[in-house]
Short mmCIF file of C-alpha atoms in Angstrom, two decimals:
data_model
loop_
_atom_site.label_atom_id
_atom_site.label_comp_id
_atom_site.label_asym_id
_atom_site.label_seq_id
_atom_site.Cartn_x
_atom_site.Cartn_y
_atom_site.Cartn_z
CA UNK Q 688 -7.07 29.97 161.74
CA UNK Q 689 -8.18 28.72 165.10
CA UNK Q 690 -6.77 25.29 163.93
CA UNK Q 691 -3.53 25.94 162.49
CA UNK Q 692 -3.03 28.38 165.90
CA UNK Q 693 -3.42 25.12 167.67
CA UNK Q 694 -1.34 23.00 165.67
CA UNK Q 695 1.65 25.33 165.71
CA UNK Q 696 0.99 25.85 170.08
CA UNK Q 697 0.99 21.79 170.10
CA UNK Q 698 4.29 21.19 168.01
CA UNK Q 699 6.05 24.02 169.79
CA UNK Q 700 4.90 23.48 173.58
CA UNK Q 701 8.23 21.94 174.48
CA UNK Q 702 10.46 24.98 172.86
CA UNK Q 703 10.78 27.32 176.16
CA UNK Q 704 12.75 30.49 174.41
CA UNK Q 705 11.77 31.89 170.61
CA UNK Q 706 14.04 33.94 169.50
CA UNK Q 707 13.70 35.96 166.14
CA UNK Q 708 16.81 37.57 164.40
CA UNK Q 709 15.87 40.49 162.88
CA UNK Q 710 17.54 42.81 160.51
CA UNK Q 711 16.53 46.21 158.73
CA UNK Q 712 18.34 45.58 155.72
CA UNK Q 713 19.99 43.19 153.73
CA UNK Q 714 24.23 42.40 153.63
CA UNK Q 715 24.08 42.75 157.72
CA UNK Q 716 25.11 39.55 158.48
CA UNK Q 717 21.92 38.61 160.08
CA UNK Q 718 22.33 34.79 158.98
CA UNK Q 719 25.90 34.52 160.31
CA UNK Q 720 25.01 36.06 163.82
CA UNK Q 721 21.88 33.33 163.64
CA UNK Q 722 24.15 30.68 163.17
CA UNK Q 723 26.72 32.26 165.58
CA UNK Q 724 23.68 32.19 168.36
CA UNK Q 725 22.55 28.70 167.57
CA UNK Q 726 25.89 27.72 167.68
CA UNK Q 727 27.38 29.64 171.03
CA UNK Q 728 23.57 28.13 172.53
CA UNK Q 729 24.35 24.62 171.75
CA UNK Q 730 27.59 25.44 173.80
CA UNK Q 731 26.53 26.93 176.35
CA UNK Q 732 25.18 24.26 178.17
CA UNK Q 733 26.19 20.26 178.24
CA UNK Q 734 22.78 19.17 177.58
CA UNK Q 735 21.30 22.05 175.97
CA UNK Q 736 19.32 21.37 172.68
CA UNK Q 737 19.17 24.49 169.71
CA UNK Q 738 17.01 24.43 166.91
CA UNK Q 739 17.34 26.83 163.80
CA UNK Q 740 14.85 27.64 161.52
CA UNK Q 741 15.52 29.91 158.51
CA UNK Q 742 12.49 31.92 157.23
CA UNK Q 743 14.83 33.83 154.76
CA UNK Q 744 12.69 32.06 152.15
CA UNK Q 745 13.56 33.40 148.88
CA UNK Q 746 17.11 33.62 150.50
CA UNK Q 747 18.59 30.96 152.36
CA UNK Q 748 21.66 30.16 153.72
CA UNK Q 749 21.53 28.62 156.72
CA UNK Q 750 22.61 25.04 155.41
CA UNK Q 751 25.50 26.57 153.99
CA UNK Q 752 26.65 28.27 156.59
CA UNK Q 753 26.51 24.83 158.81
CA UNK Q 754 28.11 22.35 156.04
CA UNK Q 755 24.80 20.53 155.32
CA UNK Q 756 23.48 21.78 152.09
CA UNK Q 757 23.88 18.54 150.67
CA UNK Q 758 21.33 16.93 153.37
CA UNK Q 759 17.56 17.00 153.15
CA UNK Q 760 14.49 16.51 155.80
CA UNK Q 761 12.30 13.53 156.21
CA UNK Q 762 9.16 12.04 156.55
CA UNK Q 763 7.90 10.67 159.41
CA UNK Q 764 4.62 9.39 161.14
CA UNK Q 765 5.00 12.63 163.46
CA UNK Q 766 5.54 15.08 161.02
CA UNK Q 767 8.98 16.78 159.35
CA UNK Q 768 12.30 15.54 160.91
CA UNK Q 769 14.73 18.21 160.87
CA UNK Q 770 18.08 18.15 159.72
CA UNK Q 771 20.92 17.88 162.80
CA UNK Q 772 24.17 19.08 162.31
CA UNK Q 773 25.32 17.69 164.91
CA UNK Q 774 24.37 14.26 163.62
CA UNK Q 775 23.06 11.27 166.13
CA UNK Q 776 23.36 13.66 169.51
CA UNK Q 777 20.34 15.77 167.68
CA UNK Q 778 20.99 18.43 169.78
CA UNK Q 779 21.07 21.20 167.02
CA UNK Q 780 18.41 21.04 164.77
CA UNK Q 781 18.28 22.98 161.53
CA UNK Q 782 15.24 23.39 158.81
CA UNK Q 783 15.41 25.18 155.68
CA UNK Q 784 13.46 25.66 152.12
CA UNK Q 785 17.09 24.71 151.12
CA UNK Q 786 16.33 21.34 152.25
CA UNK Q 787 13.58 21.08 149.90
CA UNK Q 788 14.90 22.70 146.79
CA UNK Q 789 16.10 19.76 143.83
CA UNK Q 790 18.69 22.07 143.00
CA UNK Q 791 20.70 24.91 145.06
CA UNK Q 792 20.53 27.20 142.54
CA UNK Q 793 16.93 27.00 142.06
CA UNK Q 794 15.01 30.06 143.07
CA UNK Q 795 12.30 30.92 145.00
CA UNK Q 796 9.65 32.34 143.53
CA UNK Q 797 6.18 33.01 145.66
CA UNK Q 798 3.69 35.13 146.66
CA UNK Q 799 2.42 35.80 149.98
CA UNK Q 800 0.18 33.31 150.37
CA UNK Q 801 2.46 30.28 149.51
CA UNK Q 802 5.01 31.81 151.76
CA UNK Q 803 2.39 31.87 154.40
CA UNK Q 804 1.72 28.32 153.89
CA UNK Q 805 5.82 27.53 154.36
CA UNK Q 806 5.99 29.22 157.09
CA UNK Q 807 3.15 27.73 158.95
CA UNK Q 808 3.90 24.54 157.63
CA UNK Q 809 7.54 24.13 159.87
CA UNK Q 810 5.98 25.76 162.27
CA UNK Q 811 3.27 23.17 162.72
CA UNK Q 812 4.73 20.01 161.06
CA UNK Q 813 8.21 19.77 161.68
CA UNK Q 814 9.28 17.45 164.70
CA UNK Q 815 11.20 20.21 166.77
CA UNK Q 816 10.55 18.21 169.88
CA UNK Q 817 11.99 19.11 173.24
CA UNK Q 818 14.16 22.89 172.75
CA UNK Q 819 15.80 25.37 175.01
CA UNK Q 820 15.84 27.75 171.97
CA UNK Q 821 14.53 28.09 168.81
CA UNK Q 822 15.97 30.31 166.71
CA UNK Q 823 14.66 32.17 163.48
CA UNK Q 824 16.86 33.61 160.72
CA UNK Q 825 14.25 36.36 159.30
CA UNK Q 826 14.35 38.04 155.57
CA UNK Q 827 15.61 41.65 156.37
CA UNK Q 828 12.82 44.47 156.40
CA UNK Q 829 9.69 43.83 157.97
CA UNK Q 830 7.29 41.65 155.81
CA UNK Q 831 4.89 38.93 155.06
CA UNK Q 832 7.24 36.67 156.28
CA UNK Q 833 7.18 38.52 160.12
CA UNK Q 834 4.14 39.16 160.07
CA UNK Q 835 3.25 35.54 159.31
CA UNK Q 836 5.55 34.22 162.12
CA UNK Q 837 3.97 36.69 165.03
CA UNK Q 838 0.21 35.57 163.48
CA UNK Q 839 0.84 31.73 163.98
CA UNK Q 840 3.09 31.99 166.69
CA UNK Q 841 0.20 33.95 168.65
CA UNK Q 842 -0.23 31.35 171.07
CA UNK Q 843 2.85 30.80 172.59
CA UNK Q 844 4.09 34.97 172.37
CA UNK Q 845 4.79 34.97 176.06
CA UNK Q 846 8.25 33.19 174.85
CA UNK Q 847 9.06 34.90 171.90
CA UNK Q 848 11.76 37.87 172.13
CA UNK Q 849 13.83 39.08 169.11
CA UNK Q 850 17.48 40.33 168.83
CA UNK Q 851 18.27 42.95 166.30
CA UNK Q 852 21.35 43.27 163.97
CA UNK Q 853 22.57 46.43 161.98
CA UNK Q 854 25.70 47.63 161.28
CA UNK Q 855 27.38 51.13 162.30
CA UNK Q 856 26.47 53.05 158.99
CA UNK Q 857 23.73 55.67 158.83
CA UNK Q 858 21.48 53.77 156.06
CA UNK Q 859 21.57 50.40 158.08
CA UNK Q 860 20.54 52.34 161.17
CA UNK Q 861 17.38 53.91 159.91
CA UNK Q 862 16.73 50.26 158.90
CA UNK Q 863 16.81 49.04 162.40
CA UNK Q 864 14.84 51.90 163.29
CA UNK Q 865 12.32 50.40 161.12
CA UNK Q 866 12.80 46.76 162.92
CA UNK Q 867 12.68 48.27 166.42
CA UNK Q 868 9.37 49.80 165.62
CA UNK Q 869 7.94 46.98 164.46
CA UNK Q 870 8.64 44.79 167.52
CA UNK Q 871 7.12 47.76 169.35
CA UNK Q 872 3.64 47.27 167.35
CA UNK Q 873 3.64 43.50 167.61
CA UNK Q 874 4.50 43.65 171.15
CA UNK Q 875 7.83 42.12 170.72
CA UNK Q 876 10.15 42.06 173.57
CA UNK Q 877 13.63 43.27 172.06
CA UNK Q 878 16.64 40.97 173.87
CA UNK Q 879 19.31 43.60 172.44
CA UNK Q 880 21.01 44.74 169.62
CA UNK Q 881 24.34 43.40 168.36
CA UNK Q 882 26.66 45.90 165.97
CA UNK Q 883 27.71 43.56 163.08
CA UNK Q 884 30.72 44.64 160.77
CA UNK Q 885 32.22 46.90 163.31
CA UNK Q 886 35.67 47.02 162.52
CA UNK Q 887 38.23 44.75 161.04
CA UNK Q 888 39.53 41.48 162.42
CA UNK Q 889 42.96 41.17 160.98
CA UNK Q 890 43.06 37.47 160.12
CA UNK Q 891 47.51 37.56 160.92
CA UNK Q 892 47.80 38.89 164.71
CA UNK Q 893 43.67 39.33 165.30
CA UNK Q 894 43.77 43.44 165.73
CA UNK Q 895 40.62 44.36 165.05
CA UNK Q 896 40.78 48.08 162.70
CA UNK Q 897 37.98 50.64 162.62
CA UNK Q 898 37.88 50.97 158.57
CA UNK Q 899 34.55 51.99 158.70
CA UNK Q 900 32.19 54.11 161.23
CA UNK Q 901 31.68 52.51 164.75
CA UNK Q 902 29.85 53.04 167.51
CA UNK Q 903 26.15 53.84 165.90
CA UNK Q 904 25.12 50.30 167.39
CA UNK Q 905 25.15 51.69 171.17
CA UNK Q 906 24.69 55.10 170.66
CA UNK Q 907 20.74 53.82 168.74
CA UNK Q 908 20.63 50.96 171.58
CA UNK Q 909 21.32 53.68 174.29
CA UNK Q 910 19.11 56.31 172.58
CA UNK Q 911 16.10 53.60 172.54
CA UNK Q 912 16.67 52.12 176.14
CA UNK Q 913 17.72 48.84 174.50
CA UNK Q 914 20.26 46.60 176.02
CA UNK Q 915 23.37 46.82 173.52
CA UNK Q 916 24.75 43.44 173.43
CA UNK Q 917 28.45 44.45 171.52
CA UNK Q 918 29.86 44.48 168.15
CA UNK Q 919 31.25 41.51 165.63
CA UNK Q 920 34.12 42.89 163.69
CA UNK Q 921 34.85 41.79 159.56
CA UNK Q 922 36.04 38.61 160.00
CA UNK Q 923 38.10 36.80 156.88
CA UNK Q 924 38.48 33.39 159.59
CA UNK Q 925 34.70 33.48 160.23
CA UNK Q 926 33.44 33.74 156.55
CA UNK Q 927 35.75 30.92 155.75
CA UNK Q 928 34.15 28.76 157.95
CA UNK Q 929 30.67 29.48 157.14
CA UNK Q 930 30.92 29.45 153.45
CA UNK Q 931 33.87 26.64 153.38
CA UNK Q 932 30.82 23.89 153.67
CA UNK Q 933 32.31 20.84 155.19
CA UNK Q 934 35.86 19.54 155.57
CA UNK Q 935 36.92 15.96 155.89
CA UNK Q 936 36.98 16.34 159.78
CA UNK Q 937 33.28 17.66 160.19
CA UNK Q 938 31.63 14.97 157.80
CA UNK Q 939 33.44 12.28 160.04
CA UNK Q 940 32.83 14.61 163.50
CA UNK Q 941 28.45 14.27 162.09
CA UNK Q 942 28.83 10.80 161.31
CA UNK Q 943 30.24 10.40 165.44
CA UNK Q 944 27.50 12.84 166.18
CA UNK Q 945 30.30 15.11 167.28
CA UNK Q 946 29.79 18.80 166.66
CA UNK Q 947 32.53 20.11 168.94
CA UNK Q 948 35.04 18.34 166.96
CA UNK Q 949 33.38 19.60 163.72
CA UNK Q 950 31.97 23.24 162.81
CA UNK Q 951 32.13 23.98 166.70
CA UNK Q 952 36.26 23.60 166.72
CA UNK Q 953 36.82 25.41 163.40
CA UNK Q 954 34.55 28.48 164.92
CA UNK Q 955 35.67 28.52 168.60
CA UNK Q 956 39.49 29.12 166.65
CA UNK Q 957 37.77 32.67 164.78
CA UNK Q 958 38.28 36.35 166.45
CA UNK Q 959 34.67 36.15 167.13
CA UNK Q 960 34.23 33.32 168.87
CA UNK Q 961 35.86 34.92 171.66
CA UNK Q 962 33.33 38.58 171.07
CA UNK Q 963 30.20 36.24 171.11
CA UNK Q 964 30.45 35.20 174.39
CA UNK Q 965 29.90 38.74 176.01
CA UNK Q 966 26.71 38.71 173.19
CA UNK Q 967 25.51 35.39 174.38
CA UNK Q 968 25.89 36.41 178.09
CA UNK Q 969 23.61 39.40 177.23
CA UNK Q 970 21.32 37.28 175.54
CA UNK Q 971 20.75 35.00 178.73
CA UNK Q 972 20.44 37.91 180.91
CA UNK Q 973 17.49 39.54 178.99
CA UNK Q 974 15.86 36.18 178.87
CA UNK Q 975 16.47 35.97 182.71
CA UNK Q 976 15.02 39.39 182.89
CA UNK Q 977 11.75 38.83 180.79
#
């Protein structure tokens, strides 16, 4: 274990922030606030390079959400090359099971210890190279999977945080619950939590419309001394962007290694575009605070 400790330490000693995305449940939204993060991070900064790694093994949807489904990784002499979706700038990469799957219907079916193996695997052998953040979309609940990442990632914990996503209603709460005290017994430092689903984004004039319950988010994140980093309404514009794959424009914007005039434009015109930026502000500040 020693070894494989050492080889994920060595392939991630350039990444300086690890941040996991954690949900209690499944139907949260955890994957679109992951891609949301990587996304608003890549932004942020000029020169600032994002990687995304989805764990959500027997579930993923991370090369959906940014247009490349139809891509897959490669070999090199240094290891797994991951796939950019920003094309030649490589400044977002993204890695997947998807990528490896012959067909995208195919399912995933392992046990723990194969899953295990994955995991440690693009941990230690893809070629994430230099990073400002590394993101990881988690399978909801706590299991193998978490536990997996916090084992091989046990050399380099002093950059790992997490952010936690639930959504207002009682049953997705307790969930968290269950998240929060797991990053409690790992030693975990918790970044915030974001209230997904909060509300309605109307896709006509963008009012946003309490359907549902609000405001369990902040009243958990105030109860638990947690920073509450704001809510992400239903949003019609978002979920056609993340589940439209890619257009015309964005194939041509990743051929020009353009991802602004790509994915990047189509988001930065959605409801919660505009929200994120108060959640990615909170996210810097907790990393500041660490």
């Amino acid at each position: 274990m020693a070894l494989q400790e050492t080889a994920v330490t060595r392939r991630l000693q350039n990444v300086k922030h690890i941040i996991l995305v954690l949900a209690g449940k499944g139907g949260v939204g955890k994957s679109s606030v992951s891609t949301q993060l990587a996304l608003n991070l890549t932004a942020s900064s000029p020169n600032a390079k994002v990687g995304i790694l989805d764990v959500d093994l027997t579930g993923p949807s991370i090369p959906r959400m940014f247009g490349i489904d139809d891509q897959g990784v490669h070999q090199s002499s240094d290891g797994w090359v991951p796939v950019y979706a920003d094309g030649p700038s490589a400044r977002l990469a993204c890695m997947s099971v998807g990528f490896l799957l012959k067909n995208k219907g195919d399912s995933v079916v392992w046990r723990g210890p194969k899953k295990n193996g994955m995991i440690r695997q693009f941990l230690s052998d893809v070629r994430w190279g230099d990073l400002d953040y590394l993101v990881i979309d988690t399978p909801p609940g706590t299991s193998d999977e978490h536990l997996s990442l916090m084992e091989h990632m046990a050399g380099v914990h002093s950059r790992l945080s997490a952010v936690i996503v639930t959504t207002p209603q009682a049953v997705a709460l307790m969930d968290a619950m269950k998240c929060l005290s797991f990053t409690r017994a790992v030693n975990l430092p918790v970044l915030g939590l974001i209230e997904n689903m909060s509300g309605y984004a109307c896709p006509c004039c963008g009012e946003i419309s309490n359907v549902f319950s609000t405001g369990g988010g902040s009243e958990m994140a105030r109860k638990e001394g947690l920073r509450f980093l704001g809510t992400l309404p239903v949003d019609t514009e978002l979920v056609s962007v993340l589940d439209g794959g890619v257009g015309e424009e964005e194939a041509e914007a990743a051929v020009d290694g353009n991802l602004e005039f790509g994915l990047l434009n189509r988001y930065n015109k959605t409801p919660s575009a505009k929200l994120f930026e108060d959640i990615l502000n909170g996210v810097l500040e907790s990393l500041r605070e660490k």
